[in-house]
Amino acid sequence: MPDAFDPQPPQQLRTFYDRFSARYRAPGVRLSGFRLRWIAYRSEELDQGIERAVLDLTWGEENVTRQVQFVARALEEVQGAFALTFVEAGFKRVLWGGDDEQLAPAVLRISMWCTDHPCGLIGRIEVDADGLPTGAAPPPLPLLRMAG
């Protein structure tokens, strides 16, 4: 009998998301100038509480400018021998519609997914004009991954 599709992210991913995002919401953190960042971890190590990145790049480093390039590089680093957990963190502005269109306040968007599960997480941390977290961080939502 085939495995049933699980539309929810694994609990380990939720736990890691909470730890990871708490760092960016901490008092005194200033996020102005933050650049898009991709990080890959061995999932097994995260389950043991070890946060040692396999690969950690900021957009444009080592000619990596697309998520798919980063994923391929990280998988190459571990030679397919490990399940990986990926993190993408970067600023996002949303355009509010209407007659007087304007940009909404910036948010730091964090998405996470694992190579061995089809559903990841996506969440956000609101940031004020000075680049300081406002404390507003709704719970992350499930993120369906079609591949990789």
PDB file of N, CA and C in Angstrom, residues 4-108:
ATOM      1  N   ALA A   4       0.490   7.464   2.408  1.00  0.00           N
ATOM      2  CA  ALA A   4      -0.480   8.540   2.244  1.00  0.00           C
ATOM      3  C   ALA A   4       0.257   9.879   2.219  1.00  0.00           C
ATOM      4  N   PHE A   5      -0.257  10.797   1.430  1.00  0.00           N
ATOM      5  CA  PHE A   5       0.337  12.133   1.372  1.00  0.00           C
ATOM      6  C   PHE A   5       0.076  12.845   2.697  1.00  0.00           C
ATOM      7  N   ASP A   6       1.117  13.407   3.288  1.00  0.00           N
ATOM      8  CA  ASP A   6       0.994  14.139   4.544  1.00  0.00           C
ATOM      9  C   ASP A   6       1.098  15.623   4.246  1.00  0.00           C
ATOM     10  N   PRO A   7      -0.019  16.377   4.353  1.00  0.00           N
ATOM     11  CA  PRO A   7       0.005  17.794   4.000  1.00  0.00           C
ATOM     12  C   PRO A   7       0.606  18.702   5.075  1.00  0.00           C
ATOM     13  N   GLN A   8       1.079  18.144   6.158  1.00  0.00           N
ATOM     14  CA  GLN A   8       1.650  18.939   7.238  1.00  0.00           C
ATOM     15  C   GLN A   8       3.163  18.752   7.316  1.00  0.00           C
ATOM     16  N   PRO A   9       3.883  19.821   7.625  1.00  0.00           N
ATOM     17  CA  PRO A   9       5.332  19.706   7.789  1.00  0.00           C
ATOM     18  C   PRO A   9       5.650  18.815   8.992  1.00  0.00           C
ATOM     19  N   PRO A  10       6.798  18.168   8.983  1.00  0.00           N
ATOM     20  CA  PRO A  10       7.179  17.345  10.139  1.00  0.00           C
ATOM     21  C   PRO A  10       7.367  18.219  11.384  1.00  0.00           C
ATOM     22  N   GLN A  11       7.102  17.653  12.546  1.00  0.00           N
ATOM     23  CA  GLN A  11       7.223  18.393  13.801  1.00  0.00           C
ATOM     24  C   GLN A  11       8.652  18.899  14.009  1.00  0.00           C
ATOM     25  N   GLN A  12       9.646  18.112  13.594  1.00  0.00           N
ATOM     26  CA  GLN A  12      11.039  18.543  13.754  1.00  0.00           C
ATOM     27  C   GLN A  12      11.287  19.852  13.006  1.00  0.00           C
ATOM     28  N   LEU A  13      10.656  20.019  11.845  1.00  0.00           N
ATOM     29  CA  LEU A  13      10.824  21.248  11.074  1.00  0.00           C
ATOM     30  C   LEU A  13      10.178  22.426  11.796  1.00  0.00           C
ATOM     31  N   ARG A  14       9.017  22.203  12.384  1.00  0.00           N
ATOM     32  CA  ARG A  14       8.351  23.263  13.155  1.00  0.00           C
ATOM     33  C   ARG A  14       9.219  23.693  14.346  1.00  0.00           C
ATOM     34  N   THR A  15       9.808  22.725  15.014  1.00  0.00           N
ATOM     35  CA  THR A  15      10.667  23.016  16.158  1.00  0.00           C
ATOM     36  C   THR A  15      11.879  23.833  15.722  1.00  0.00           C
ATOM     37  N   PHE A  16      12.502  23.430  14.621  1.00  0.00           N
ATOM     38  CA  PHE A  16      13.655  24.170  14.121  1.00  0.00           C
ATOM     39  C   PHE A  16      13.244  25.567  13.664  1.00  0.00           C
ATOM     40  N   TYR A  17      12.100  25.702  13.016  1.00  0.00           N
ATOM     41  CA  TYR A  17      11.620  27.018  12.587  1.00  0.00           C
ATOM     42  C   TYR A  17      11.488  27.951  13.799  1.00  0.00           C
ATOM     43  N   ASP A  18      10.914  27.442  14.871  1.00  0.00           N
ATOM     44  CA  ASP A  18      10.739  28.267  16.068  1.00  0.00           C
ATOM     45  C   ASP A  18      12.084  28.755  16.610  1.00  0.00           C
ATOM     46  N   ARG A  19      13.066  27.864  16.679  1.00  0.00           N
ATOM     47  CA  ARG A  19      14.401  28.251  17.167  1.00  0.00           C
ATOM     48  C   ARG A  19      15.055  29.257  16.232  1.00  0.00           C
ATOM     49  N   PHE A  20      15.007  28.976  14.945  1.00  0.00           N
ATOM     50  CA  PHE A  20      15.657  29.816  13.937  1.00  0.00           C
ATOM     51  C   PHE A  20      15.038  31.213  13.903  1.00  0.00           C
ATOM     52  N   SER A  21      13.713  31.286  13.830  1.00  0.00           N
ATOM     53  CA  SER A  21      13.052  32.586  13.713  1.00  0.00           C
ATOM     54  C   SER A  21      13.180  33.407  14.995  1.00  0.00           C
ATOM     55  N   ALA A  22      13.302  32.753  16.141  1.00  0.00           N
ATOM     56  CA  ALA A  22      13.449  33.478  17.412  1.00  0.00           C
ATOM     57  C   ALA A  22      14.714  34.343  17.402  1.00  0.00           C
ATOM     58  N   ARG A  23      15.749  33.889  16.727  1.00  0.00           N
ATOM     59  CA  ARG A  23      16.991  34.674  16.648  1.00  0.00           C
ATOM     60  C   ARG A  23      16.776  36.010  15.952  1.00  0.00           C
ATOM     61  N   TYR A  24      15.914  36.012  14.950  1.00  0.00           N
ATOM     62  CA  TYR A  24      15.662  37.233  14.183  1.00  0.00           C
ATOM     63  C   TYR A  24      14.621  38.125  14.843  1.00  0.00           C
ATOM     64  N   ARG A  25      13.903  37.608  15.829  1.00  0.00           N
ATOM     65  CA  ARG A  25      12.919  38.407  16.565  1.00  0.00           C
ATOM     66  C   ARG A  25      13.477  38.915  17.886  1.00  0.00           C
ATOM     67  N   ALA A  26      14.673  38.531  18.227  1.00  0.00           N
ATOM     68  CA  ALA A  26      15.254  38.858  19.536  1.00  0.00           C
ATOM     69  C   ALA A  26      15.462  40.361  19.692  1.00  0.00           C
ATOM     70  N   PRO A  27      15.349  40.855  20.938  1.00  0.00           N
ATOM     71  CA  PRO A  27      15.597  42.282  21.190  1.00  0.00           C
ATOM     72  C   PRO A  27      17.008  42.679  20.750  1.00  0.00           C
ATOM     73  N   GLY A  28      17.099  43.839  20.151  1.00  0.00           N
ATOM     74  CA  GLY A  28      18.407  44.350  19.732  1.00  0.00           C
ATOM     75  C   GLY A  28      18.849  43.907  18.351  1.00  0.00           C
ATOM     76  N   VAL A  29      18.116  42.996  17.730  1.00  0.00           N
ATOM     77  CA  VAL A  29      18.473  42.548  16.380  1.00  0.00           C
ATOM     78  C   VAL A  29      18.094  43.642  15.395  1.00  0.00           C
ATOM     79  N   ARG A  30      19.011  43.983  14.515  1.00  0.00           N
ATOM     80  CA  ARG A  30      18.746  44.980  13.478  1.00  0.00           C
ATOM     81  C   ARG A  30      18.916  44.291  12.135  1.00  0.00           C
ATOM     82  N   LEU A  31      17.863  44.307  11.341  1.00  0.00           N
ATOM     83  CA  LEU A  31      17.855  43.568  10.084  1.00  0.00           C
ATOM     84  C   LEU A  31      18.030  44.437   8.850  1.00  0.00           C
ATOM     85  N   SER A  32      18.246  45.737   9.010  1.00  0.00           N
ATOM     86  CA  SER A  32      18.449  46.571   7.824  1.00  0.00           C
ATOM     87  C   SER A  32      19.729  46.111   7.129  1.00  0.00           C
ATOM     88  N   GLY A  33      19.680  46.042   5.831  1.00  0.00           N
ATOM     89  CA  GLY A  33      20.831  45.576   5.061  1.00  0.00           C
ATOM     90  C   GLY A  33      20.913  44.066   4.925  1.00  0.00           C
ATOM     91  N   PHE A  34      19.959  43.332   5.514  1.00  0.00           N
ATOM     92  CA  PHE A  34      19.961  41.873   5.426  1.00  0.00           C
ATOM     93  C   PHE A  34      19.782  41.464   3.965  1.00  0.00           C
ATOM     94  N   ARG A  35      20.624  40.566   3.505  1.00  0.00           N
ATOM     95  CA  ARG A  35      20.537  40.082   2.119  1.00  0.00           C
ATOM     96  C   ARG A  35      19.966  38.673   2.098  1.00  0.00           C
ATOM     97  N   LEU A  36      19.341  38.309   0.995  1.00  0.00           N
ATOM     98  CA  LEU A  36      18.782  36.966   0.826  1.00  0.00           C
ATOM     99  C   LEU A  36      19.836  35.929   1.182  1.00  0.00           C
ATOM    100  N   ARG A  37      19.452  34.971   1.994  1.00  0.00           N
ATOM    101  CA  ARG A  37      20.395  33.972   2.496  1.00  0.00           C
ATOM    102  C   ARG A  37      19.796  32.586   2.340  1.00  0.00           C
ATOM    103  N   TRP A  38      20.624  31.651   1.892  1.00  0.00           N
ATOM    104  CA  TRP A  38      20.246  30.247   1.774  1.00  0.00           C
ATOM    105  C   TRP A  38      21.165  29.428   2.671  1.00  0.00           C
ATOM    106  N   ILE A  39      20.587  28.520   3.443  1.00  0.00           N
ATOM    107  CA  ILE A  39      21.362  27.676   4.346  1.00  0.00           C
ATOM    108  C   ILE A  39      20.851  26.245   4.213  1.00  0.00           C
ATOM    109  N   ALA A  40      21.773  25.298   4.216  1.00  0.00           N
ATOM    110  CA  ALA A  40      21.411  23.873   4.189  1.00  0.00           C
ATOM    111  C   ALA A  40      22.031  23.186   5.398  1.00  0.00           C
ATOM    112  N   TYR A  41      21.237  22.351   6.034  1.00  0.00           N
ATOM    113  CA  TYR A  41      21.673  21.579   7.202  1.00  0.00           C
ATOM    114  C   TYR A  41      21.383  20.102   6.966  1.00  0.00           C
ATOM    115  N   ARG A  42      22.132  19.240   7.607  1.00  0.00           N
ATOM    116  CA  ARG A  42      21.780  17.820   7.630  1.00  0.00           C
ATOM    117  C   ARG A  42      20.595  17.669   8.581  1.00  0.00           C
ATOM    118  N   SER A  43      19.503  17.105   8.090  1.00  0.00           N
ATOM    119  CA  SER A  43      18.288  16.966   8.898  1.00  0.00           C
ATOM    120  C   SER A  43      18.542  16.147  10.158  1.00  0.00           C
ATOM    121  N   GLU A  44      19.331  15.100  10.031  1.00  0.00           N
ATOM    122  CA  GLU A  44      19.624  14.234  11.178  1.00  0.00           C
ATOM    123  C   GLU A  44      20.320  15.018  12.293  1.00  0.00           C
ATOM    124  N   GLU A  45      21.234  15.901  11.919  1.00  0.00           N
ATOM    125  CA  GLU A  45      21.921  16.710  12.932  1.00  0.00           C
ATOM    126  C   GLU A  45      20.959  17.687  13.607  1.00  0.00           C
ATOM    127  N   LEU A  46      20.051  18.293  12.826  1.00  0.00           N
ATOM    128  CA  LEU A  46      19.070  19.204  13.424  1.00  0.00           C
ATOM    129  C   LEU A  46      18.204  18.469  14.443  1.00  0.00           C
ATOM    130  N   ASP A  47      17.840  17.229  14.130  1.00  0.00           N
ATOM    131  CA  ASP A  47      17.042  16.430  15.056  1.00  0.00           C
ATOM    132  C   ASP A  47      17.780  16.207  16.373  1.00  0.00           C
ATOM    133  N   GLN A  48      19.105  16.245  16.329  1.00  0.00           N
ATOM    134  CA  GLN A  48      19.926  16.061  17.526  1.00  0.00           C
ATOM    135  C   GLN A  48      20.291  17.401  18.172  1.00  0.00           C
ATOM    136  N   GLY A  49      19.775  18.501  17.626  1.00  0.00           N
ATOM    137  CA  GLY A  49      20.052  19.821  18.183  1.00  0.00           C
ATOM    138  C   GLY A  49      21.353  20.439  17.699  1.00  0.00           C
ATOM    139  N   ILE A  50      21.976  19.829  16.693  1.00  0.00           N
ATOM    140  CA  ILE A  50      23.235  20.342  16.142  1.00  0.00           C
ATOM    141  C   ILE A  50      22.911  21.196  14.914  1.00  0.00           C
ATOM    142  N   GLU A  51      23.289  22.471  14.961  1.00  0.00           N
ATOM    143  CA  GLU A  51      23.032  23.375  13.837  1.00  0.00           C
ATOM    144  C   GLU A  51      24.343  23.730  13.155  1.00  0.00           C
ATOM    145  N   ARG A  52      24.825  22.821  12.352  1.00  0.00           N
ATOM    146  CA  ARG A  52      26.065  23.027  11.605  1.00  0.00           C
ATOM    147  C   ARG A  52      25.699  23.024  10.117  1.00  0.00           C
ATOM    148  N   ALA A  53      25.864  24.164   9.480  1.00  0.00           N
ATOM    149  CA  ALA A  53      25.470  24.298   8.079  1.00  0.00           C
ATOM    150  C   ALA A  53      26.385  23.494   7.161  1.00  0.00           C
ATOM    151  N   VAL A  54      25.783  22.816   6.209  1.00  0.00           N
ATOM    152  CA  VAL A  54      26.517  22.160   5.130  1.00  0.00           C
ATOM    153  C   VAL A  54      26.954  23.230   4.133  1.00  0.00           C
ATOM    154  N   LEU A  55      26.087  24.206   3.909  1.00  0.00           N
ATOM    155  CA  LEU A  55      26.351  25.299   2.983  1.00  0.00           C
ATOM    156  C   LEU A  55      25.542  26.508   3.452  1.00  0.00           C
ATOM    157  N   ASP A  56      26.147  27.684   3.449  1.00  0.00           N
ATOM    158  CA  ASP A  56      25.506  28.913   3.906  1.00  0.00           C
ATOM    159  C   ASP A  56      25.972  30.024   2.967  1.00  0.00           C
ATOM    160  N   LEU A  57      25.066  30.486   2.103  1.00  0.00           N
ATOM    161  CA  LEU A  57      25.430  31.499   1.118  1.00  0.00           C
ATOM    162  C   LEU A  57      24.452  32.659   1.140  1.00  0.00           C
ATOM    163  N   THR A  58      24.971  33.823   0.860  1.00  0.00           N
ATOM    164  CA  THR A  58      24.169  35.015   0.648  1.00  0.00           C
ATOM    165  C   THR A  58      24.016  35.173  -0.857  1.00  0.00           C
ATOM    166  N   TRP A  59      22.861  35.710  -1.280  1.00  0.00           N
ATOM    167  CA  TRP A  59      22.583  35.849  -2.704  1.00  0.00           C
ATOM    168  C   TRP A  59      23.782  36.465  -3.421  1.00  0.00           C
ATOM    169  N   GLY A  60      24.180  35.820  -4.518  1.00  0.00           N
ATOM    170  CA  GLY A  60      25.266  36.327  -5.346  1.00  0.00           C
ATOM    171  C   GLY A  60      26.631  35.759  -5.013  1.00  0.00           C
ATOM    172  N   GLU A  61      26.807  35.161  -3.839  1.00  0.00           N
ATOM    173  CA  GLU A  61      28.093  34.564  -3.495  1.00  0.00           C
ATOM    174  C   GLU A  61      28.351  33.359  -4.389  1.00  0.00           C
ATOM    175  N   GLU A  62      29.574  33.202  -4.787  1.00  0.00           N
ATOM    176  CA  GLU A  62      30.000  32.051  -5.589  1.00  0.00           C
ATOM    177  C   GLU A  62      29.102  31.838  -6.808  1.00  0.00           C
ATOM    178  N   ASN A  63      28.635  32.946  -7.382  1.00  0.00           N
ATOM    179  CA  ASN A  63      27.794  32.916  -8.580  1.00  0.00           C
ATOM    180  C   ASN A  63      26.480  32.183  -8.389  1.00  0.00           C
ATOM    181  N   VAL A  64      26.027  32.042  -7.158  1.00  0.00           N
ATOM    182  CA  VAL A  64      24.726  31.424  -6.897  1.00  0.00           C
ATOM    183  C   VAL A  64      23.702  32.546  -6.775  1.00  0.00           C
ATOM    184  N   THR A  65      22.775  32.594  -7.737  1.00  0.00           N
ATOM    185  CA  THR A  65      21.769  33.651  -7.742  1.00  0.00           C
ATOM    186  C   THR A  65      20.353  33.090  -7.797  1.00  0.00           C
ATOM    187  N   ARG A  66      20.228  31.768  -7.796  1.00  0.00           N
ATOM    188  CA  ARG A  66      18.902  31.149  -7.832  1.00  0.00           C
ATOM    189  C   ARG A  66      18.850  30.007  -6.825  1.00  0.00           C
ATOM    190  N   GLN A  67      17.682  29.823  -6.252  1.00  0.00           N
ATOM    191  CA  GLN A  67      17.493  28.774  -5.254  1.00  0.00           C
ATOM    192  C   GLN A  67      17.876  27.399  -5.800  1.00  0.00           C
ATOM    193  N   VAL A  68      17.528  27.115  -7.027  1.00  0.00           N
ATOM    194  CA  VAL A  68      17.825  25.802  -7.601  1.00  0.00           C
ATOM    195  C   VAL A  68      19.335  25.561  -7.672  1.00  0.00           C
ATOM    196  N   GLN A  69      20.114  26.604  -7.923  1.00  0.00           N
ATOM    197  CA  GLN A  69      21.575  26.466  -7.928  1.00  0.00           C
ATOM    198  C   GLN A  69      22.091  26.136  -6.535  1.00  0.00           C
ATOM    199  N   PHE A  70      21.529  26.798  -5.536  1.00  0.00           N
ATOM    200  CA  PHE A  70      21.947  26.545  -4.161  1.00  0.00           C
ATOM    201  C   PHE A  70      21.623  25.111  -3.745  1.00  0.00           C
ATOM    202  N   VAL A  71      20.423  24.661  -4.043  1.00  0.00           N
ATOM    203  CA  VAL A  71      20.020  23.292  -3.684  1.00  0.00           C
ATOM    204  C   VAL A  71      20.950  22.282  -4.335  1.00  0.00           C
ATOM    205  N   ALA A  72      21.254  22.481  -5.597  1.00  0.00           N
ATOM    206  CA  ALA A  72      22.162  21.554  -6.298  1.00  0.00           C
ATOM    207  C   ALA A  72      23.537  21.541  -5.639  1.00  0.00           C
ATOM    208  N   ARG A  73      24.052  22.714  -5.279  1.00  0.00           N
ATOM    209  CA  ARG A  73      25.360  22.793  -4.605  1.00  0.00           C
ATOM    210  C   ARG A  73      25.346  22.063  -3.265  1.00  0.00           C
ATOM    211  N   ALA A  74      24.286  22.252  -2.494  1.00  0.00           N
ATOM    212  CA  ALA A  74      24.193  21.605  -1.174  1.00  0.00           C
ATOM    213  C   ALA A  74      24.110  20.091  -1.322  1.00  0.00           C
ATOM    214  N   LEU A  75      23.319  19.616  -2.267  1.00  0.00           N
ATOM    215  CA  LEU A  75      23.214  18.168  -2.486  1.00  0.00           C
ATOM    216  C   LEU A  75      24.547  17.587  -2.941  1.00  0.00           C
ATOM    217  N   GLU A  76      25.278  18.349  -3.719  1.00  0.00           N
ATOM    218  CA  GLU A  76      26.612  17.936  -4.159  1.00  0.00           C
ATOM    219  C   GLU A  76      27.565  17.818  -2.960  1.00  0.00           C
ATOM    220  N   GLU A  77      27.439  18.732  -2.001  1.00  0.00           N
ATOM    221  CA  GLU A  77      28.303  18.727  -0.812  1.00  0.00           C
ATOM    222  C   GLU A  77      28.161  17.442  -0.003  1.00  0.00           C
ATOM    223  N   VAL A  78      26.942  16.913   0.078  1.00  0.00           N
ATOM    224  CA  VAL A  78      26.718  15.707   0.887  1.00  0.00           C
ATOM    225  C   VAL A  78      26.634  14.445   0.023  1.00  0.00           C
ATOM    226  N   GLN A  79      26.757  14.600  -1.276  1.00  0.00           N
ATOM    227  CA  GLN A  79      26.758  13.478  -2.220  1.00  0.00           C
ATOM    228  C   GLN A  79      25.509  12.601  -2.084  1.00  0.00           C
ATOM    229  N   GLY A  80      24.383  13.210  -1.726  1.00  0.00           N
ATOM    230  CA  GLY A  80      23.120  12.473  -1.644  1.00  0.00           C
ATOM    231  C   GLY A  80      23.031  11.506  -0.478  1.00  0.00           C
ATOM    232  N   ALA A  81      23.988  11.512   0.420  1.00  0.00           N
ATOM    233  CA  ALA A  81      24.021  10.537   1.510  1.00  0.00           C
ATOM    234  C   ALA A  81      23.152  10.947   2.699  1.00  0.00           C
ATOM    235  N   PHE A  82      22.682  12.175   2.731  1.00  0.00           N
ATOM    236  CA  PHE A  82      21.925  12.670   3.874  1.00  0.00           C
ATOM    237  C   PHE A  82      20.674  13.396   3.401  1.00  0.00           C
ATOM    238  N   ALA A  83      19.629  13.352   4.239  1.00  0.00           N
ATOM    239  CA  ALA A  83      18.477  14.220   4.021  1.00  0.00           C
ATOM    240  C   ALA A  83      18.895  15.616   4.469  1.00  0.00           C
ATOM    241  N   LEU A  84      18.516  16.619   3.709  1.00  0.00           N
ATOM    242  CA  LEU A  84      18.882  17.991   4.035  1.00  0.00           C
ATOM    243  C   LEU A  84      17.651  18.821   4.385  1.00  0.00           C
ATOM    244  N   THR A  85      17.863  19.805   5.234  1.00  0.00           N
ATOM    245  CA  THR A  85      16.856  20.804   5.549  1.00  0.00           C
ATOM    246  C   THR A  85      17.380  22.125   5.001  1.00  0.00           C
ATOM    247  N   PHE A  86      16.547  22.782   4.199  1.00  0.00           N
ATOM    248  CA  PHE A  86      16.930  24.040   3.567  1.00  0.00           C
ATOM    249  C   PHE A  86      16.190  25.205   4.207  1.00  0.00           C
ATOM    250  N   VAL A  87      16.877  26.330   4.290  1.00  0.00           N
ATOM    251  CA  VAL A  87      16.299  27.570   4.807  1.00  0.00           C
ATOM    252  C   VAL A  87      16.579  28.665   3.787  1.00  0.00           C
ATOM    253  N   GLU A  88      15.550  29.447   3.498  1.00  0.00           N
ATOM    254  CA  GLU A  88      15.719  30.655   2.693  1.00  0.00           C
ATOM    255  C   GLU A  88      15.142  31.802   3.504  1.00  0.00           C
ATOM    256  N   ALA A  89      15.948  32.828   3.745  1.00  0.00           N
ATOM    257  CA  ALA A  89      15.499  33.989   4.507  1.00  0.00           C
ATOM    258  C   ALA A  89      15.837  35.246   3.722  1.00  0.00           C
ATOM    259  N   GLY A  90      14.846  36.096   3.537  1.00  0.00           N
ATOM    260  CA  GLY A  90      15.076  37.330   2.802  1.00  0.00           C
ATOM    261  C   GLY A  90      13.913  38.279   2.950  1.00  0.00           C
ATOM    262  N   PHE A  91      14.153  39.559   2.646  1.00  0.00           N
ATOM    263  CA  PHE A  91      13.112  40.563   2.755  1.00  0.00           C
ATOM    264  C   PHE A  91      12.130  40.459   1.605  1.00  0.00           C
ATOM    265  N   LYS A  92      10.893  40.798   1.925  1.00  0.00           N
ATOM    266  CA  LYS A  92       9.827  40.799   0.938  1.00  0.00           C
ATOM    267  C   LYS A  92       8.938  41.988   1.228  1.00  0.00           C
ATOM    268  N   ARG A  93       8.570  42.715   0.200  1.00  0.00           N
ATOM    269  CA  ARG A  93       7.577  43.791   0.333  1.00  0.00           C
ATOM    270  C   ARG A  93       6.381  43.414  -0.518  1.00  0.00           C
ATOM    271  N   VAL A  94       5.203  43.667   0.002  1.00  0.00           N
ATOM    272  CA  VAL A  94       3.972  43.336  -0.698  1.00  0.00           C
ATOM    273  C   VAL A  94       3.304  44.637  -1.107  1.00  0.00           C
ATOM    274  N   LEU A  95       2.828  44.686  -2.331  1.00  0.00           N
ATOM    275  CA  LEU A  95       2.133  45.874  -2.818  1.00  0.00           C
ATOM    276  C   LEU A  95       0.667  45.781  -2.414  1.00  0.00           C
ATOM    277  N   TRP A  96       0.200  46.762  -1.666  1.00  0.00           N
ATOM    278  CA  TRP A  96      -1.216  46.820  -1.322  1.00  0.00           C
ATOM    279  C   TRP A  96      -1.959  47.382  -2.512  1.00  0.00           C
ATOM    280  N   GLY A  97      -3.031  46.738  -2.905  1.00  0.00           N
ATOM    281  CA  GLY A  97      -3.809  47.180  -4.047  1.00  0.00           C
ATOM    282  C   GLY A  97      -4.678  48.386  -3.715  1.00  0.00           C
ATOM    283  N   GLY A  98      -5.414  48.845  -4.707  1.00  0.00           N
ATOM    284  CA  GLY A  98      -6.299  49.975  -4.495  1.00  0.00           C
ATOM    285  C   GLY A  98      -5.852  51.163  -5.317  1.00  0.00           C
ATOM    286  N   ASP A  99      -6.604  52.245  -5.174  1.00  0.00           N
ATOM    287  CA  ASP A  99      -6.308  53.442  -5.946  1.00  0.00           C
ATOM    288  C   ASP A  99      -4.968  54.067  -5.576  1.00  0.00           C
ATOM    289  N   ASP A 100      -4.654  54.065  -4.296  1.00  0.00           N
ATOM    290  CA  ASP A 100      -3.388  54.659  -3.853  1.00  0.00           C
ATOM    291  C   ASP A 100      -2.418  53.547  -3.464  1.00  0.00           C
ATOM    292  N   GLU A 101      -1.972  52.810  -4.463  1.00  0.00           N
ATOM    293  CA  GLU A 101      -1.094  51.669  -4.212  1.00  0.00           C
ATOM    294  C   GLU A 101       0.158  52.114  -3.464  1.00  0.00           C
ATOM    295  N   GLN A 102       0.490  51.354  -2.473  1.00  0.00           N
ATOM    296  CA  GLN A 102       1.697  51.637  -1.710  1.00  0.00           C
ATOM    297  C   GLN A 102       2.302  50.321  -1.239  1.00  0.00           C
ATOM    298  N   LEU A 103       3.565  50.387  -0.858  1.00  0.00           N
ATOM    299  CA  LEU A 103       4.229  49.199  -0.356  1.00  0.00           C
ATOM    300  C   LEU A 103       3.882  48.998   1.107  1.00  0.00           C
ATOM    301  N   ALA A 104       3.590  47.756   1.443  1.00  0.00           N
ATOM    302  CA  ALA A 104       3.362  47.408   2.841  1.00  0.00           C
ATOM    303  C   ALA A 104       4.714  47.414   3.553  1.00  0.00           C
ATOM    304  N   PRO A 105       4.714  47.431   4.875  1.00  0.00           N
ATOM    305  CA  PRO A 105       5.989  47.349   5.596  1.00  0.00           C
ATOM    306  C   PRO A 105       6.750  46.082   5.204  1.00  0.00           C
ATOM    307  N   ALA A 106       8.044  46.156   5.297  1.00  0.00           N
ATOM    308  CA  ALA A 106       8.877  44.999   4.945  1.00  0.00           C
ATOM    309  C   ALA A 106       8.664  43.882   5.950  1.00  0.00           C
ATOM    310  N   VAL A 107       8.823  42.671   5.462  1.00  0.00           N
ATOM    311  CA  VAL A 107       8.811  41.497   6.331  1.00  0.00           C
ATOM    312  C   VAL A 107      10.017  40.641   5.969  1.00  0.00           C
ATOM    313  N   LEU A 108      10.570  39.990   6.966  1.00  0.00           N
ATOM    314  CA  LEU A 108      11.604  38.997   6.709  1.00  0.00           C
ATOM    315  C   LEU A 108      10.864  37.686   6.517  1.00  0.00           C
TER     316      LEU A 108
END
